[in-house]
Tab-separated table of C-alpha atoms in Angstrom:
chain	number	residue	atom	x	y	z
A	1431	UNK	CA	41.650	38.711	-30.593
A	1432	UNK	CA	44.159	37.526	-27.998
A	1433	UNK	CA	45.692	36.471	-31.172
A	1434	UNK	CA	49.426	38.024	-29.667
A	1435	UNK	CA	49.104	36.450	-26.328
A	1436	UNK	CA	49.690	33.086	-28.196
A	1437	UNK	CA	53.239	34.184	-28.842
A	1438	UNK	CA	54.044	34.607	-25.544
A	1439	UNK	CA	51.306	32.873	-23.470
A	1440	UNK	CA	53.654	29.437	-22.789
A	1441	UNK	CA	56.660	30.912	-22.374
A	1442	UNK	CA	55.914	33.673	-19.445
A	1443	UNK	CA	54.223	30.431	-17.632
A	1444	UNK	CA	50.802	31.285	-18.050
A	1445	UNK	CA	49.954	28.040	-18.755
A	1446	UNK	CA	50.980	27.259	-15.283
A	1447	UNK	CA	47.249	28.188	-13.549
A	1448	UNK	CA	45.408	25.612	-15.397
A	1449	UNK	CA	48.262	22.603	-14.742
A	1450	UNK	CA	48.079	23.347	-10.778
A	1451	UNK	CA	44.152	23.979	-10.890
A	1452	UNK	CA	43.501	20.788	-13.437
A	1453	UNK	CA	44.683	18.666	-10.573
A	1454	UNK	CA	43.096	20.465	-7.438
A	1455	UNK	CA	39.553	20.174	-9.398
A	1456	UNK	CA	40.478	16.169	-10.475
A	1457	UNK	CA	40.904	15.540	-6.731
A	1458	UNK	CA	36.889	17.421	-6.289
A	1459	UNK	CA	35.351	15.657	-8.567
A	1460	UNK	CA	36.925	12.052	-7.310
A	1461	UNK	CA	35.188	13.383	-3.540
A	1462	UNK	CA	32.067	13.412	-5.476
A	1463	UNK	CA	31.946	10.945	-6.804
A	1464	UNK	CA	31.984	12.231	-10.342
A	1465	UNK	CA	33.613	10.464	-13.043
A	1466	UNK	CA	33.146	12.211	-16.219
A	1467	UNK	CA	33.822	10.513	-19.734
A	1468	UNK	CA	33.649	13.250	-22.031
A	1469	UNK	CA	34.451	16.949	-21.174
A	1470	UNK	CA	35.182	20.647	-23.445
A	1471	UNK	CA	36.865	22.880	-22.399
A	1472	UNK	CA	35.643	26.706	-23.368
A	1473	UNK	CA	38.424	29.487	-23.726
A	1474	UNK	CA	40.695	26.403	-23.436
A	1475	UNK	CA	43.657	28.519	-25.113
A	1476	UNK	CA	47.171	26.797	-25.465
A	1477	UNK	CA	45.455	23.247	-24.705
A	1478	UNK	CA	47.224	23.051	-20.995
A	1479	UNK	CA	44.132	22.241	-19.239
A	1480	UNK	CA	42.962	20.106	-21.554
A	1481	UNK	CA	45.505	18.119	-21.387
A	1482	UNK	CA	45.598	17.413	-17.245
A	1483	UNK	CA	42.303	15.598	-18.221
A	1484	UNK	CA	43.467	13.678	-20.944
A	1485	UNK	CA	46.229	12.355	-18.921
A	1486	UNK	CA	43.319	11.866	-16.532
A	1487	UNK	CA	41.370	9.195	-19.282
A	1488	UNK	CA	38.803	11.807	-20.014
A	1489	UNK	CA	37.919	12.104	-24.064
A	1490	UNK	CA	38.447	16.049	-23.741
A	1491	UNK	CA	38.060	18.475	-26.764
A	1492	UNK	CA	38.812	22.544	-26.534
A	1493	UNK	CA	37.141	25.545	-27.692
A	1494	UNK	CA	38.491	28.642	-28.384
A	1495	UNK	CA	38.246	32.070	-30.295
A	1496	UNK	CA	41.948	33.121	-31.592
A	1497	UNK	CA	42.991	30.778	-34.071
A	1498	UNK	CA	46.905	31.168	-33.100
A	1499	UNK	CA	46.196	30.019	-29.560
A	1500	UNK	CA	44.612	26.502	-31.099
A	1501	UNK	CA	47.351	26.444	-32.585
A	1502	UNK	CA	50.331	25.995	-30.407
A	1503	UNK	CA	47.521	23.795	-28.142
A	1504	UNK	CA	47.112	21.728	-31.323
A	1505	UNK	CA	51.479	21.480	-30.700
A	1506	UNK	CA	51.501	21.053	-26.826
A	1507	UNK	CA	48.986	17.677	-27.431
A	1508	UNK	CA	51.542	16.700	-30.066
A	1509	UNK	CA	54.150	16.909	-27.277
A	1510	UNK	CA	52.168	14.364	-25.145
A	1511	UNK	CA	51.699	11.997	-28.226
A	1512	UNK	CA	48.138	13.270	-28.072
A	1513	UNK	CA	45.315	14.380	-30.616
A	1514	UNK	CA	43.283	16.330	-29.009
A	1515	UNK	CA	40.112	17.821	-31.465
A	1516	UNK	CA	40.380	21.691	-30.675
A	1517	UNK	CA	37.420	24.110	-32.517
A	1518	UNK	CA	37.477	27.441	-33.389
A	1519	UNK	CA	33.853	29.667	-31.849
A	1520	UNK	CA	32.988	31.596	-29.360
A	1521	UNK	CA	32.418	30.843	-25.984
A	1522	UNK	CA	29.057	32.365	-26.542
A	1523	UNK	CA	27.191	30.704	-29.827
A	1524	UNK	CA	28.963	27.532	-30.163
A	1525	UNK	CA	26.737	24.729	-31.923
A	1526	UNK	CA	29.044	21.621	-32.258
A	1527	UNK	CA	26.090	18.684	-32.614
A	1528	UNK	CA	27.358	17.050	-29.460
A	1529	UNK	CA	27.049	16.527	-25.856
A	1530	UNK	CA	29.100	16.264	-23.101
A	1531	UNK	CA	30.045	15.119	-19.244
A	1532	UNK	CA	32.107	17.724	-18.215
A	1533	UNK	CA	32.308	21.814	-19.320
A	1534	UNK	CA	34.644	23.641	-17.919
A	1535	UNK	CA	35.764	27.952	-18.497
A	1536	UNK	CA	38.508	28.416	-16.169
A	1537	UNK	CA	41.246	30.994	-15.535
A	1538	UNK	CA	38.308	34.162	-15.669
A	1539	UNK	CA	37.818	33.365	-19.805
A	1540	UNK	CA	34.334	34.217	-18.895
A	1541	UNK	CA	35.089	38.172	-17.768
A	1542	UNK	CA	36.137	38.821	-21.572
A	1543	UNK	CA	33.157	39.136	-22.469
A	1544	UNK	CA	31.714	42.842	-21.938
A	1545	UNK	CA	28.010	41.791	-22.161
A	1546	UNK	CA	25.903	39.933	-19.689
A	1547	UNK	CA	23.622	38.694	-22.576
A	1548	UNK	CA	27.112	36.779	-23.827
A	1549	UNK	CA	27.385	35.155	-20.510
A	1550	UNK	CA	23.412	34.069	-20.904
A	1551	UNK	CA	23.981	33.059	-24.134
A	1552	UNK	CA	26.907	30.970	-23.306
A	1553	UNK	CA	25.083	29.333	-20.455
A	1554	UNK	CA	22.445	28.438	-23.027
A	1555	UNK	CA	24.791	27.067	-25.295
A	1556	UNK	CA	26.282	24.704	-22.450
A	1557	UNK	CA	22.953	23.607	-21.865
A	1558	UNK	CA	22.584	22.048	-24.745
A	1559	UNK	CA	25.842	21.154	-25.228
A	1560	UNK	CA	25.312	18.658	-21.444
A	1561	UNK	CA	24.375	15.114	-20.551
A	1562	UNK	CA	21.953	14.373	-18.668
A	1563	UNK	CA	22.997	15.007	-14.781
A	1564	UNK	CA	26.398	16.614	-16.528
A	1565	UNK	CA	28.547	19.198	-14.474
A	1566	UNK	CA	28.861	22.786	-15.835
A	1567	UNK	CA	32.591	24.818	-14.468
A	1568	UNK	CA	34.010	28.410	-14.573
A	1569	UNK	CA	35.617	30.552	-12.046
A	1570	UNK	CA	35.435	34.128	-13.041
A	1571	UNK	CA	37.290	37.563	-11.146
A	1572	UNK	CA	34.927	39.080	-9.392
A	1573	UNK	CA	33.441	42.780	-8.481
A	1574	UNK	CA	35.601	42.782	-5.805
A	1575	UNK	CA	38.645	41.867	-7.377
A	1576	UNK	CA	38.101	43.928	-10.322
A	1577	UNK	CA	37.625	46.690	-7.920
A	1578	UNK	CA	40.562	45.936	-5.283
A	1579	UNK	CA	43.283	44.406	-7.423
A	1580	UNK	CA	42.826	46.298	-10.426
A	1581	UNK	CA	44.990	49.518	-10.136
A	1582	UNK	CA	48.679	48.604	-10.441
A	1583	UNK	CA	52.057	47.993	-12.327
A	1584	UNK	CA	53.496	44.718	-12.514
A	1585	UNK	CA	57.012	44.407	-13.845
A	1586	UNK	CA	58.361	41.171	-13.103
A	1587	UNK	CA	62.486	39.719	-14.637
A	1588	UNK	CA	62.421	36.250	-15.892
A	1589	UNK	CA	65.666	33.591	-15.149
A	1590	UNK	CA	66.130	33.960	-18.962
A	1591	UNK	CA	66.423	37.331	-19.752
A	1592	UNK	CA	62.731	38.281	-20.785
A	1593	UNK	CA	60.022	40.792	-19.049
A	1594	UNK	CA	56.925	41.189	-18.680
A	1595	UNK	CA	54.731	44.194	-17.879
A	1596	UNK	CA	51.719	44.805	-16.946
A	1597	UNK	CA	48.915	47.937	-16.496
A	1598	UNK	CA	45.467	47.681	-14.915
A	1599	UNK	CA	42.860	49.784	-14.320
A	1600	UNK	CA	39.941	50.200	-12.926
A	1601	UNK	CA	36.702	51.423	-13.293
A	1602	UNK	CA	34.162	49.627	-10.969
A	1603	UNK	CA	32.698	47.218	-12.580
A	1604	UNK	CA	35.288	46.394	-15.779
A	1605	UNK	CA	38.865	46.958	-16.213
A	1606	UNK	CA	41.089	47.786	-18.555
A	1607	UNK	CA	45.047	45.369	-18.491
A	1608	UNK	CA	47.428	45.934	-20.758
A	1609	UNK	CA	50.770	43.703	-21.556
A	1610	UNK	CA	53.804	44.141	-22.538
A	1611	UNK	CA	56.002	41.043	-23.234
A	1612	UNK	CA	59.682	41.275	-24.043
A	1613	UNK	CA	60.953	38.839	-25.480
A	1614	UNK	CA	65.040	37.730	-25.366
A	1615	UNK	CA	66.591	37.094	-28.301
A	1616	UNK	CA	70.604	36.674	-29.047
A	1617	UNK	CA	72.688	39.953	-27.570
A	1618	UNK	CA	70.867	42.579	-26.725
A	1619	UNK	CA	68.025	42.405	-28.987
A	1620	UNK	CA	64.147	41.790	-27.751
A	1621	UNK	CA	61.285	40.631	-29.275
A	1622	UNK	CA	58.222	42.893	-28.006
A	1623	UNK	CA	55.063	41.864	-27.724
A	1624	UNK	CA	51.743	44.083	-26.002
A	1625	UNK	CA	47.830	43.199	-25.394
A	1626	UNK	CA	45.164	44.925	-23.925
A	1627	UNK	CA	42.706	43.294	-22.726
A	1628	UNK	CA	39.053	44.127	-21.305
A	1629	UNK	CA	37.304	42.614	-18.157
A	1630	UNK	CA	34.105	42.768	-16.454
A	1631	UNK	CA	32.230	40.953	-13.952
A	1632	UNK	CA	28.520	41.181	-12.809
A	1633	UNK	CA	27.514	40.322	-8.744
A	1634	UNK	CA	27.105	37.015	-8.120
A	1635	UNK	CA	23.428	37.432	-7.229
A	1636	UNK	CA	22.858	37.711	-11.089
A	1637	UNK	CA	25.277	35.298	-12.403
A	1638	UNK	CA	23.420	32.023	-9.885
A	1639	UNK	CA	20.076	33.771	-10.657
A	1640	UNK	CA	20.663	33.542	-14.555
A	1641	UNK	CA	21.822	29.893	-14.380
A	1642	UNK	CA	19.040	28.239	-12.188
A	1643	UNK	CA	16.809	30.742	-14.979
A	1644	UNK	CA	18.217	28.727	-17.793
A	1645	UNK	CA	17.333	25.712	-15.685
A	1646	UNK	CA	21.108	24.456	-14.211
A	1647	UNK	CA	20.300	23.705	-10.366
A	1648	UNK	CA	22.299	22.443	-7.812
A	1649	UNK	CA	24.315	25.664	-8.004
A	1650	UNK	CA	27.118	26.541	-6.043
A	1651	UNK	CA	29.466	29.068	-5.796
A	1652	UNK	CA	33.396	28.173	-3.919
A	1653	UNK	CA	36.822	28.980	-3.559
A	1654	UNK	CA	39.861	27.733	-5.455
A	1655	UNK	CA	40.774	24.711	-3.051
A	1656	UNK	CA	36.949	23.402	-4.139
A	1657	UNK	CA	35.135	24.395	-0.945
A	1658	UNK	CA	32.040	26.805	-0.425
A	1659	UNK	CA	32.461	29.356	1.832
A	1660	UNK	CA	29.699	31.112	3.797
A	1661	UNK	CA	31.265	34.929	2.311
A	1662	UNK	CA	31.060	34.575	-0.759
A	1663	UNK	CA	31.513	38.298	-1.431
A	1664	UNK	CA	34.610	38.604	0.238
A	1665	UNK	CA	36.378	36.403	-2.699
A	1666	UNK	CA	38.316	37.888	-5.374
A	1667	UNK	CA	37.740	34.673	-7.720
A	1668	UNK	CA	34.630	32.444	-7.423
A	1669	UNK	CA	34.567	29.158	-8.611
A	1670	UNK	CA	30.795	28.445	-9.626
A	1671	UNK	CA	30.005	24.751	-10.296
A	1672	UNK	CA	26.329	23.318	-11.424
A	1673	UNK	CA	24.744	20.628	-13.092
A	1674	UNK	CA	21.541	19.650	-15.104
């Protein structure tokens, strides 16, 4: 799953989300005085978030379901001379035999699991892999986002000649999006890649309630700037932080 993504993910600039998010998240961690020594990034993709953490001195590992994504992650880490350990596995049912100070899951990766039971299973796995007082941070597309922003078509042409088309449609708590990429080759030739992804969301109340029932504490819902907000139902993307 998502193996086609790996072929054009970084080339189309989708790694920019992780590149921009990590420094902001690190500033927040510094602000609250949390200094993790170890970290696990779930659904790590091509490894960009992991690389950011390692640059800041955190002993980081990554986990992803796509072997092709992990191959890219290894390649990207080697460009910086890094040897990051990447695990091939399902974020809803992983057993790594060790614990971490910080576990993350970003870029609405959790929404790719369409069954809430898998969300619950993931939360349990995270709890079992966190050290005492460890922190869990993930982001999610909200129900509001799927309803308001997932009925459209976007077309983008890149300076190097690549094209990217996305077509999305929403059905309430679920949405589908098809990505079609045309990667420029020599002359007038293009290489085409296409993948369709389903995302599902659940109410923020249901998510926070489940985290608390599992045993997480200090469950906070924040915006992209890692600020508390009065109206959480106005968020398109929610950042949830909690600890054990």
